mmCIF file of C-alpha atoms in Angstrom:
data_model
loop_
_atom_site.group_PDB
_atom_site.id
_atom_site.type_symbol
_atom_site.label_atom_id
_atom_site.label_comp_id
_atom_site.label_asym_id
_atom_site.label_seq_id
_atom_site.Cartn_x
_atom_site.Cartn_y
_atom_site.Cartn_z
ATOM 1 C CA MET A 1 110.676 114.924 70.357
ATOM 2 C CA THR A 2 108.974 111.882 68.804
ATOM 3 C CA GLN A 3 105.322 111.732 67.808
ATOM 4 C CA ARG A 4 104.956 108.709 70.075
ATOM 5 C CA ALA A 5 106.246 110.661 73.091
ATOM 6 C CA THR A 6 103.937 113.559 72.279
ATOM 7 C CA ALA A 7 100.909 111.291 71.976
ATOM 8 C CA THR A 8 101.772 109.512 75.224
ATOM 9 C CA ARG A 9 102.026 112.811 77.111
ATOM 10 C CA ARG A 10 98.695 113.979 75.744
ATOM 11 C CA ARG A 11 96.978 110.717 76.697
ATOM 12 C CA SER A 12 98.445 110.945 80.217
ATOM 13 C CA VAL A 13 97.168 114.488 80.674
ATOM 14 C CA ARG A 14 93.670 113.494 79.519
ATOM 15 C CA VAL A 15 93.527 110.450 81.811
ATOM 16 C CA ILE A 16 94.706 112.272 84.923
ATOM 17 C CA ALA A 17 92.567 115.314 84.238
ATOM 18 C CA GLY A 18 89.586 112.973 84.060
ATOM 19 C CA LEU A 19 90.454 111.353 87.361
ATOM 20 C CA LEU A 20 90.894 114.630 89.201
ATOM 21 C CA SER A 21 87.303 115.740 88.855
ATOM 22 C CA ALA A 22 87.334 118.065 91.854
ATOM 23 C CA GLY A 23 88.535 121.044 89.846
ATOM 24 C CA LEU A 24 92.122 119.842 89.511
ATOM 25 C CA VAL A 25 94.158 119.767 86.300
ATOM 26 C CA ALA A 26 97.142 117.453 85.829
ATOM 27 C CA ALA A 27 100.610 118.804 86.520
ATOM 28 C CA ALA A 28 103.352 116.225 86.849
ATOM 29 C CA CYS A 29 106.023 116.444 89.491
ATOM 30 C CA GLY A 30 108.709 113.916 90.399
ATOM 31 C CA ASP A 31 109.279 113.114 94.059
ATOM 32 C CA ASP A 32 112.794 113.678 95.407
ATOM 33 C CA SER A 33 113.260 109.976 96.074
ATOM 34 C CA SER A 34 114.656 108.105 93.106
ATOM 35 C CA SER A 35 112.561 105.049 93.877
ATOM 36 C CA SER A 36 109.465 107.159 94.292
ATOM 37 C CA ALA A 37 110.153 109.205 91.193
ATOM 38 C CA THR A 38 109.815 106.214 88.897
ATOM 39 C CA THR A 39 106.542 105.028 90.422
ATOM 40 C CA ALA A 40 104.672 108.103 91.603
ATOM 41 C CA ALA A 41 101.742 109.254 89.457
ATOM 42 C CA ALA A 42 101.627 112.688 87.882
ATOM 43 C CA THR A 43 100.699 115.546 90.149
ATOM 44 C CA SER A 44 98.156 118.263 89.533
ATOM 45 C CA ALA A 45 98.003 122.028 89.691
ATOM 46 C CA ALA A 46 94.892 123.902 90.662
ATOM 47 C CA THR A 47 92.553 125.652 88.277
ATOM 48 C CA THR A 48 91.006 127.454 91.212
ATOM 49 C CA ALA A 49 93.168 129.178 93.789
ATOM 50 C CA ALA A 50 93.087 131.331 96.830
ATOM 51 C CA ALA A 51 94.114 134.948 96.391
ATOM 52 C CA THR A 52 97.554 135.074 94.859
ATOM 53 C CA SER A 53 100.466 136.292 96.904
ATOM 54 C CA ALA A 54 102.884 138.928 95.632
ATOM 55 C CA ALA A 55 105.854 137.192 94.014
ATOM 56 C CA ALA A 56 109.424 138.201 94.745
ATOM 57 C CA THR A 57 111.010 139.678 91.632
ATOM 58 C CA THR A 58 114.641 138.828 92.218
ATOM 59 C CA ALA A 59 116.668 136.264 94.091
ATOM 60 C CA ALA A 60 117.985 138.995 96.373
ATOM 61 C CA THR A 61 114.487 140.117 97.320
ATOM 62 C CA ALA A 62 113.428 136.541 97.964
ATOM 63 C CA ALA A 63 116.506 135.860 100.057
ATOM 64 C CA ALA A 64 115.724 138.818 102.263
ATOM 65 C CA THR A 65 112.371 137.295 103.212
ATOM 66 C CA THR A 66 113.390 133.662 103.452
ATOM 67 C CA THR A 67 116.787 133.734 105.067
ATOM 68 C CA ALA A 68 116.594 136.587 107.525
ATOM 69 C CA ALA A 69 117.819 135.669 111.009
ATOM 70 C CA PRO A 70 114.944 134.118 113.001
ATOM 71 C CA ALA A 71 113.581 135.919 116.032
ATOM 72 C CA ALA A 72 115.678 135.218 119.111
ATOM 73 C CA ASN A 73 112.770 133.697 121.035
ATOM 74 C CA LEU A 74 111.891 131.052 118.437
ATOM 75 C CA LYS A 75 112.341 127.453 119.505
ATOM 76 C CA PHE A 76 110.978 124.027 118.714
ATOM 77 C CA ALA A 77 107.868 122.917 120.563
ATOM 78 C CA THR A 78 108.221 120.363 123.343
ATOM 79 C CA MET A 79 106.635 116.933 123.084
ATOM 80 C CA ASP A 80 104.241 117.942 125.861
ATOM 81 C CA GLU A 81 103.068 120.929 123.797
ATOM 82 C CA ILE A 82 102.532 118.682 120.796
ATOM 83 C CA ALA A 83 100.787 115.939 122.786
ATOM 84 C CA ALA A 84 98.383 118.486 124.274
ATOM 85 C CA LEU A 85 96.739 118.798 120.847
ATOM 86 C CA CYS A 86 95.642 115.159 121.031
ATOM 87 C CA PRO A 87 93.541 114.643 124.186
ATOM 88 C CA ALA A 88 92.955 111.113 125.414
ATOM 89 C CA ALA A 89 89.193 111.399 124.886
ATOM 90 C CA ASN A 90 89.672 111.733 121.136
ATOM 91 C CA LYS A 91 92.813 109.683 120.659
ATOM 92 C CA PRO A 92 92.685 107.036 117.905
ATOM 93 C CA SER A 93 94.752 103.863 117.898
ATOM 94 C CA LYS A 94 96.409 105.021 114.676
ATOM 95 C CA LEU A 95 96.724 107.941 112.256
ATOM 96 C CA VAL A 96 96.735 107.383 108.492
ATOM 97 C CA PHE A 97 99.480 109.279 106.672
ATOM 98 C CA SER A 98 99.278 109.268 102.861
ATOM 99 C CA THR A 99 102.514 109.995 101.029
ATOM 100 C CA PHE A 100 104.849 108.837 98.250
ATOM 101 C CA PRO A 101 106.190 105.273 97.915
ATOM 102 C CA ALA A 102 109.399 104.298 99.747
ATOM 103 C CA GLN A 103 109.099 107.010 102.401
ATOM 104 C CA LYS A 104 108.116 104.640 105.206
ATOM 105 C CA ASP A 105 111.393 102.750 104.916
ATOM 106 C CA ALA A 106 113.309 106.028 104.969
ATOM 107 C CA MET A 107 111.380 107.920 107.631
ATOM 108 C CA ASP A 108 109.427 105.645 109.988
ATOM 109 C CA LYS A 109 112.228 105.433 112.545
ATOM 110 C CA TYR A 110 112.059 109.191 113.089
ATOM 111 C CA LEU A 111 108.441 108.903 114.240
ATOM 112 C CA ALA A 112 109.286 106.652 117.193
ATOM 113 C CA PRO A 113 109.302 109.475 119.812
ATOM 114 C CA PHE A 114 105.898 110.720 118.586
ATOM 115 C CA LYS A 115 104.325 107.257 118.657
ATOM 116 C CA LYS A 116 105.741 106.526 122.088
ATOM 117 C CA ALA A 117 104.709 109.831 123.667
ATOM 118 C CA LEU A 118 101.161 109.797 122.292
ATOM 119 C CA GLY A 119 100.554 106.050 122.240
ATOM 120 C CA ILE A 120 99.475 106.195 118.605
ATOM 121 C CA GLU A 121 100.615 104.120 115.654
ATOM 122 C CA VAL A 122 101.115 105.663 112.215
ATOM 123 C CA GLU A 123 99.807 103.808 109.179
ATOM 124 C CA TRP A 124 101.772 104.740 106.060
ATOM 125 C CA LEU A 125 99.532 104.814 102.994
ATOM 126 C CA GLU A 126 102.070 105.028 100.174
ATOM 127 C CA ASN A 127 100.706 105.761 96.721
ATOM 128 C CA GLY A 128 101.100 107.920 93.653
ATOM 129 C CA LEU A 129 99.974 111.501 93.905
ATOM 130 C CA GLY A 130 97.192 111.071 91.364
ATOM 131 C CA ASP A 131 95.658 108.322 93.502
ATOM 132 C CA ARG A 132 96.127 110.398 96.652
ATOM 133 C CA LEU A 133 94.401 113.471 95.248
ATOM 134 C CA THR A 134 91.559 111.397 93.828
ATOM 135 C CA LYS A 135 91.016 109.739 97.206
ATOM 136 C CA LEU A 136 91.063 113.057 99.047
ATOM 137 C CA ALA A 137 88.447 114.437 96.655
ATOM 138 C CA ALA A 138 86.257 111.315 96.747
ATOM 139 C CA GLU A 139 86.255 111.283 100.561
ATOM 140 C CA LYS A 140 85.584 115.007 100.937
ATOM 141 C CA GLY A 141 84.152 115.643 104.408
ATOM 142 C CA LYS A 142 84.512 111.987 105.457
ATOM 143 C CA PRO A 143 88.213 111.220 105.079
ATOM 144 C CA THR A 144 89.947 107.995 105.979
ATOM 145 C CA ILE A 145 93.253 109.860 105.600
ATOM 146 C CA ASP A 146 94.305 111.938 108.616
ATOM 147 C CA VAL A 147 97.302 113.732 107.054
ATOM 148 C CA ALA A 148 98.538 113.781 103.453
ATOM 149 C CA LEU A 149 101.700 115.034 101.788
ATOM 150 C CA VAL A 150 101.207 116.980 98.536
ATOM 151 C CA PRO A 151 103.317 119.454 96.545
ATOM 152 C CA ILE A 152 102.662 123.115 97.319
ATOM 153 C CA ALA A 153 100.979 123.662 93.952
ATOM 154 C CA GLU A 154 98.124 121.388 95.018
ATOM 155 C CA THR A 155 97.091 123.265 98.148
ATOM 156 C CA PRO A 156 95.197 126.187 96.562
ATOM 157 C CA ALA A 157 92.608 123.954 94.883
ATOM 158 C CA LEU A 158 92.367 121.555 97.814
ATOM 159 C CA LEU A 159 91.601 124.503 100.075
ATOM 160 C CA ALA A 160 89.281 126.284 97.645
ATOM 161 C CA ASN A 161 87.275 123.102 97.103
ATOM 162 C CA GLY A 162 86.833 122.521 100.851
ATOM 163 C CA ILE A 163 88.895 119.330 100.850
ATOM 164 C CA VAL A 164 91.531 120.425 103.394
ATOM 165 C CA GLU A 165 91.457 122.542 106.513
ATOM 166 C CA PRO A 166 92.733 126.136 106.560
ATOM 167 C CA THR A 167 96.200 126.573 107.978
ATOM 168 C CA ASN A 168 96.324 126.734 111.769
ATOM 169 C CA THR A 169 98.951 129.420 112.268
ATOM 170 C CA LYS A 170 98.881 128.818 116.032
ATOM 171 C CA LEU A 171 100.118 125.270 115.609
ATOM 172 C CA PRO A 172 103.266 124.443 117.606
ATOM 173 C CA ASN A 173 106.377 124.706 115.402
ATOM 174 C CA TYR A 174 104.542 126.793 112.780
ATOM 175 C CA GLU A 175 106.069 130.144 113.699
ATOM 176 C CA GLN A 176 109.635 128.949 113.111
ATOM 177 C CA LEU A 177 109.015 127.916 109.491
ATOM 178 C CA ILE A 178 110.728 129.811 106.681
ATOM 179 C CA SER A 179 108.529 132.144 104.646
ATOM 180 C CA PRO A 180 107.981 129.858 101.601
ATOM 181 C CA ALA A 181 106.744 127.095 103.939
ATOM 182 C CA LYS A 182 103.884 129.281 105.212
ATOM 183 C CA PHE A 183 100.903 129.313 102.861
ATOM 184 C CA ALA A 184 97.159 128.831 102.872
ATOM 185 C CA GLY A 185 95.897 125.289 103.283
ATOM 186 C CA GLY A 186 99.030 123.461 104.352
ATOM 187 C CA TYR A 187 102.347 123.320 106.170
ATOM 188 C CA GLY A 188 105.695 123.178 104.364
ATOM 189 C CA VAL A 189 107.503 120.136 105.710
ATOM 190 C CA SER A 190 110.454 119.851 103.310
ATOM 191 C CA ALA A 191 112.030 121.886 100.542
ATOM 192 C CA LEU A 192 113.378 120.847 97.154
ATOM 193 C CA GLN A 193 115.460 123.314 95.151
ATOM 194 C CA PHE A 194 115.696 123.228 91.384
ATOM 195 C CA GLY A 195 118.860 123.982 89.450
ATOM 196 C CA ILE A 196 120.915 122.794 86.489
ATOM 197 C CA ALA A 197 122.633 119.410 86.395
ATOM 198 C CA TYR A 198 125.311 118.669 83.815
ATOM 199 C CA ASN A 199 127.930 116.114 82.821
ATOM 200 C CA PRO A 200 131.273 117.930 83.273
ATOM 201 C CA ALA A 201 132.979 115.668 80.731
ATOM 202 C CA PHE A 202 130.965 117.378 78.015
ATOM 203 C CA VAL A 203 129.904 120.762 79.429
ATOM 204 C CA ASN A 204 132.708 123.257 79.955
ATOM 205 C CA PRO A 205 132.569 125.891 81.318
ATOM 206 C CA PRO A 206 129.783 124.987 83.770
ATOM 207 C CA PRO A 207 126.376 126.589 83.215
ATOM 208 C CA THR A 208 125.747 129.806 85.140
ATOM 209 C CA SER A 209 122.289 130.961 84.034
ATOM 210 C CA TRP A 210 118.867 129.477 83.386
ATOM 211 C CA LEU A 211 119.334 130.685 79.824
ATOM 212 C CA ASP A 212 122.067 128.065 79.432
ATOM 213 C CA LEU A 213 119.303 125.462 79.190
ATOM 214 C CA LEU A 214 118.536 127.074 75.831
ATOM 215 C CA ASN A 215 122.171 127.313 74.677
ATOM 216 C CA PRO A 216 122.557 126.338 70.981
ATOM 217 C CA LYS A 217 126.122 125.243 71.746
ATOM 218 C CA TYR A 218 124.656 122.081 73.266
ATOM 219 C CA ALA A 219 121.899 121.557 70.708
ATOM 220 C CA GLY A 220 120.769 117.951 70.658
ATOM 221 C CA ASN A 221 122.113 117.251 74.136
ATOM 222 C CA ILE A 222 119.894 119.332 76.448
ATOM 223 C CA ALA A 223 116.862 117.709 78.072
ATOM 224 C CA LEU A 224 114.072 120.026 79.163
ATOM 225 C CA PRO A 225 111.307 119.167 81.624
ATOM 226 C CA SER A 226 108.076 117.862 80.186
ATOM 227 C CA MET A 227 104.834 119.570 81.046
ATOM 228 C CA PRO A 228 102.811 119.666 83.158
ATOM 229 C CA ASN A 229 105.604 119.292 85.694
ATOM 230 C CA SER A 230 106.707 121.324 88.703
ATOM 231 C CA GLY A 231 110.230 121.519 87.286
ATOM 232 C CA GLY A 232 108.757 122.743 84.022
ATOM 233 C CA TYR A 233 106.819 125.446 85.808
ATOM 234 C CA ALA A 234 109.948 126.406 87.747
ATOM 235 C CA LEU A 235 111.901 126.832 84.519
ATOM 236 C CA LEU A 236 109.112 128.844 82.885
ATOM 237 C CA ALA A 237 108.869 131.066 85.956
ATOM 238 C CA MET A 238 112.608 131.789 85.925
ATOM 239 C CA LEU A 239 112.631 132.494 82.175
ATOM 240 C CA ALA A 240 109.665 134.820 82.678
ATOM 241 C CA ARG A 241 111.453 136.702 85.463
ATOM 242 C CA ILE A 242 114.673 137.032 83.484
ATOM 243 C CA GLY A 243 112.613 138.572 80.704
ATOM 244 C CA GLY A 244 110.974 141.027 83.086
ATOM 245 C CA GLY A 245 107.697 139.108 83.396
ATOM 246 C CA LYS A 246 106.039 137.146 86.167
ATOM 247 C CA GLU A 247 104.264 133.884 86.902
ATOM 248 C CA SER A 248 100.825 135.196 85.968
ATOM 249 C CA ASP A 249 101.833 135.163 82.281
ATOM 250 C CA LEU A 250 104.151 132.343 81.214
ATOM 251 C CA LYS A 251 103.437 132.623 77.488
ATOM 252 C CA PRO A 252 106.626 134.565 76.636
ATOM 253 C CA ALA A 253 108.674 131.883 78.404
ATOM 254 C CA ILE A 254 106.827 129.158 76.501
ATOM 255 C CA ASP A 255 107.680 131.017 73.286
ATOM 256 C CA GLN A 256 111.368 130.726 74.223
ATOM 257 C CA ILE A 257 111.010 126.970 74.758
ATOM 258 C CA ALA A 258 109.115 126.628 71.491
ATOM 259 C CA ALA A 259 111.898 128.417 69.604
ATOM 260 C CA PHE A 260 114.431 125.945 71.031
ATOM 261 C CA LYS A 261 112.377 122.734 70.899
ATOM 262 C CA LYS A 262 113.950 121.355 67.724
ATOM 263 C CA GLN A 263 117.382 121.725 69.326
ATOM 264 C CA ALA A 264 116.366 119.924 72.537
ATOM 265 C CA HIS A 265 117.314 116.289 72.969
ATOM 266 C CA SER A 266 114.004 115.489 74.652
ATOM 267 C CA PHE A 267 111.385 116.591 77.150
ATOM 268 C CA ILE A 268 111.684 114.399 80.236
ATOM 269 C CA GLY A 269 109.949 113.595 83.498
ATOM 270 C CA PRO A 270 111.787 112.173 86.560
ATOM 271 C CA THR A 271 115.496 112.269 85.806
ATOM 272 C CA PRO A 272 116.395 108.836 87.281
ATOM 273 C CA GLN A 273 114.598 107.419 84.241
ATOM 274 C CA VAL A 274 117.237 108.821 81.862
ATOM 275 C CA GLU A 275 120.421 108.162 83.814
ATOM 276 C CA ALA A 276 121.794 105.888 81.078
ATOM 277 C CA GLN A 277 121.627 108.767 78.582
ATOM 278 C CA ILE A 278 123.250 111.100 81.108
ATOM 279 C CA LYS A 279 126.117 108.683 81.687
ATOM 280 C CA SER A 280 126.737 108.269 77.956
ATOM 281 C CA GLY A 281 126.692 112.010 77.279
ATOM 282 C CA GLU A 282 123.626 111.733 75.071
ATOM 283 C CA ILE A 283 122.026 114.088 77.599
ATOM 284 C CA ARG A 284 124.599 116.602 78.857
ATOM 285 C CA MET A 285 122.573 119.267 80.617
ATOM 286 C CA TYR A 286 119.104 119.297 82.193
ATOM 287 C CA LEU A 287 116.985 120.732 84.983
ATOM 288 C CA ASP A 288 116.970 118.705 88.184
ATOM 289 C CA ILE A 289 116.287 118.823 91.908
ATOM 290 C CA GLY A 290 119.454 119.269 93.935
ATOM 291 C CA GLY A 291 118.940 116.277 96.196
ATOM 292 C CA VAL A 292 118.183 114.001 93.234
ATOM 293 C CA ALA A 293 121.367 115.006 91.408
ATOM 294 C CA VAL A 294 123.551 114.689 94.515
ATOM 295 C CA ARG A 295 122.194 111.240 95.277
ATOM 296 C CA ALA A 296 122.534 110.131 91.659
ATOM 297 C CA LYS A 297 126.246 110.903 91.811
ATOM 298 C CA ALA A 298 126.858 109.493 95.303
ATOM 299 C CA GLU A 299 124.667 106.400 95.158
ATOM 300 C CA ARG A 300 124.607 105.415 91.478
ATOM 301 C CA ASN A 301 127.850 106.864 90.069
ATOM 302 C CA VAL A 302 126.100 109.145 87.609
ATOM 303 C CA PRO A 303 128.757 111.614 86.351
ATOM 304 C CA VAL A 304 126.837 114.749 87.164
ATOM 305 C CA GLU A 305 127.423 118.076 88.869
ATOM 306 C CA PHE A 306 124.696 120.434 90.108
ATOM 307 C CA VAL A 307 124.683 124.237 90.151
ATOM 308 C CA ILE A 308 122.333 126.982 91.266
ATOM 309 C CA PRO A 309 122.243 129.603 88.483
ATOM 310 C CA LYS A 310 123.255 133.182 89.201
ATOM 311 C CA GLU A 311 119.616 134.313 89.098
ATOM 312 C CA GLY A 312 118.838 132.071 92.072
ATOM 313 C CA ALA A 313 116.581 129.038 92.054
ATOM 314 C CA PRO A 314 112.996 128.295 93.028
ATOM 315 C CA LEU A 315 111.751 125.822 95.571
ATOM 316 C CA SER A 316 109.117 123.176 95.425
ATOM 317 C CA ILE A 317 107.714 122.659 98.895
ATOM 318 C CA ASN A 318 106.262 119.382 100.126
ATOM 319 C CA SER A 319 103.151 120.296 102.076
ATOM 320 C CA LEU A 320 101.280 118.477 104.828
ATOM 321 C CA VAL A 321 97.500 118.917 104.657
ATOM 322 C CA VAL A 322 94.728 117.895 107.066
ATOM 323 C CA PRO A 323 91.494 116.802 105.330
ATOM 324 C CA VAL A 324 88.249 118.497 106.355
ATOM 325 C CA GLY A 325 86.063 116.270 108.513
ATOM 326 C CA SER A 326 88.808 114.281 110.213
ATOM 327 C CA LYS A 327 87.530 112.597 113.353
ATOM 328 C CA HIS A 328 90.936 113.140 114.903
ATOM 329 C CA LYS A 329 91.768 116.688 113.796
ATOM 330 C CA GLY A 330 93.671 117.586 116.969
ATOM 331 C CA CYS A 331 95.775 114.433 116.780
ATOM 332 C CA ALA A 332 96.378 115.013 113.077
ATOM 333 C CA GLU A 333 97.599 118.517 113.865
ATOM 334 C CA ALA A 334 99.842 117.064 116.577
ATOM 335 C CA PHE A 335 101.384 114.823 113.915
ATOM 336 C CA VAL A 336 101.912 117.816 111.630
ATOM 337 C CA ALA A 337 103.508 119.808 114.463
ATOM 338 C CA TYR A 338 105.891 116.941 115.198
ATOM 339 C CA MET A 339 106.818 116.631 111.512
ATOM 340 C CA LEU A 340 107.877 120.293 111.534
ATOM 341 C CA GLY A 341 110.262 119.740 114.442
ATOM 342 C CA GLN A 342 113.995 119.079 114.705
ATOM 343 C CA GLU A 343 113.887 115.272 114.607
ATOM 344 C CA VAL A 344 111.886 114.765 111.422
ATOM 345 C CA GLN A 345 113.372 117.789 109.674
ATOM 346 C CA THR A 346 116.790 116.238 110.225
ATOM 347 C CA GLY A 347 115.440 112.887 109.063
ATOM 348 C CA TRP A 348 114.288 114.218 105.695
ATOM 349 C CA ALA A 349 117.781 115.626 105.158
ATOM 350 C CA GLU A 350 119.678 112.534 106.298
ATOM 351 C CA THR A 351 117.699 110.013 104.273
ATOM 352 C CA LEU A 352 116.475 111.848 101.156
ATOM 353 C CA LEU A 353 118.580 115.040 101.116
ATOM 354 C CA TYR A 354 115.460 117.196 101.405
ATOM 355 C CA GLY A 355 116.090 120.759 102.469
ATOM 356 C CA SER A 356 114.626 121.852 105.771
ATOM 357 C CA THR A 357 111.713 124.273 106.088
ATOM 358 C CA SER A 358 112.859 125.302 109.549
ATOM 359 C CA SER A 359 114.472 128.651 110.254
ATOM 360 C CA ILE A 360 116.143 127.393 113.438
ATOM 361 C CA ILE A 361 117.271 123.878 112.500
ATOM 362 C CA LYS A 362 120.682 122.706 113.663
ATOM 363 C CA MET A 363 122.468 120.179 111.469
ATOM 364 C CA ASP A 364 125.877 118.605 111.006
ATOM 365 C CA PRO A 365 127.876 120.845 108.619
ATOM 366 C CA ALA A 366 128.781 117.797 106.524
ATOM 367 C CA LEU A 367 125.083 117.128 105.942
ATOM 368 C CA VAL A 368 124.324 120.774 105.244
ATOM 369 C CA SER A 369 126.942 120.826 102.476
ATOM 370 C CA ARG A 370 124.916 118.221 100.545
ATOM 371 C CA LEU A 371 121.537 119.957 100.778
ATOM 372 C CA TYR A 372 119.704 122.136 98.272
ATOM 373 C CA PRO A 373 118.577 124.408 99.753
ATOM 374 C CA ALA A 374 120.904 124.442 102.717
ATOM 375 C CA PRO A 375 119.616 126.118 105.889
ATOM 376 C CA GLY A 376 119.991 129.879 105.466
ATOM 377 C CA ALA A 377 120.549 129.646 101.696
ATOM 378 C CA LYS A 378 120.569 133.036 99.971
ATOM 379 C CA THR A 379 119.780 131.584 96.540
ATOM 380 C CA ILE A 380 116.063 130.939 97.113
ATOM 381 C CA VAL A 381 113.579 132.471 94.701
ATOM 382 C CA GLU A 382 110.003 132.400 95.968
ATOM 383 C CA ILE A 383 107.761 131.307 93.131
ATOM 384 C CA ASP A 384 104.148 132.512 93.113
ATOM 385 C CA TRP A 385 102.648 129.024 92.974
ATOM 386 C CA PRO A 386 99.036 130.220 93.428
ATOM 387 C CA ALA A 387 99.398 132.428 90.349
ATOM 388 C CA ILE A 388 100.815 129.490 88.410
ATOM 389 C CA ALA A 389 97.982 127.260 89.600
ATOM 390 C CA LYS A 390 95.354 129.812 88.640
ATOM 391 C CA GLY A 391 96.676 129.981 85.086
ATOM 392 C CA THR A 392 97.301 126.265 84.586
ATOM 393 C CA ALA A 393 94.602 125.652 81.972
ATOM 394 C CA ASP A 394 95.713 128.558 79.761
ATOM 395 C CA THR A 395 99.383 127.694 80.262
ATOM 396 C CA MET A 396 98.917 124.081 79.240
ATOM 397 C CA ASP A 397 96.765 124.998 76.255
ATOM 398 C CA TYR A 398 99.446 127.388 75.026
ATOM 399 C CA TRP A 399 102.237 124.856 75.743
ATOM 400 C CA ASN A 400 100.439 122.144 73.787
ATOM 401 C CA ARG A 401 99.906 124.423 70.796
ATOM 402 C CA LYS A 402 103.397 125.936 70.729
ATOM 403 C CA VAL A 403 105.684 123.159 71.993
ATOM 404 C CA LEU A 404 103.957 119.857 71.259
ATOM 405 C CA ASN A 405 102.863 120.745 67.743
#
């Protein structure tokens, strides 16, 4: 890793940490849209969190809670049930939805039934996550945003700082969500699963374990995720679990990275930025999001395969949050409820290869075969994101001392 790259990362962390003055510390995360990934600002993880949930200790345990057959009586809410949340007396002409760049072009068509039934337009406010979080904090209690999309790691601090509403567990379509999509302060609207991507021309046999990302056999050709980054936290969490630890103490996992750092090709952010090195074989193995790797191969001819390691793989959940003080809270919740339904859940999968957060979704088998996670996947590992968020400051301090120096 070059001194220039190290200095750039440190400057970025300082700048974003300064912007996010509402108790948030920078933690970068690439969006699962290649166009968004190159433009979205770094994300943040919380330094304050709600009470931490118990983390699953193995992929099998996690699978039992996330992929169990849904209750027979679960079904998607009707449009009438959703519309009832938004009475005419409090109905605005539009709702403002803040999310990542390029999502309007991909997803706006799926909102047509909602807009028609409720007589409401949706204004897409597309921006980087750093800008979105700063705006949410600056407008605390008097938001101009009605609904925002943020990674799951952001919700603990947003909730603890009184920026977003508590989760309404009675919301239509909430009950049918998978377990990882139910958490305090938000609603899981799409799922992204991490795994290992590799160039099969240079990596044989294929990787099977998270430990393969530290395999000396490929010294000089493995790219590891930079930090702070949701993929980086996912890797640290899996290394911690393999070593018998947990997310509340990632230092032993950081020690493993530090021991390997001189053999790593680089520490990278969004993977579409290094596709030239992947094609050439300069980078042969790296952590990626399933949908990103699949689309890189299908849409841009990147010679890459994607595997879920034998230990299972964690999710990053995209969360919808409703800011405190919204003048149209009921209508905002109606929008959230609609986004959790069949139409939009299918839309995320069709356009961006996002996994669904629904336990009852029905999809074309050909589409399902391209998704990570696929509906009913038994490879999901539930990461304790609140515990990670709570320890962010200590984790980043230790990472900077051990890995960047």
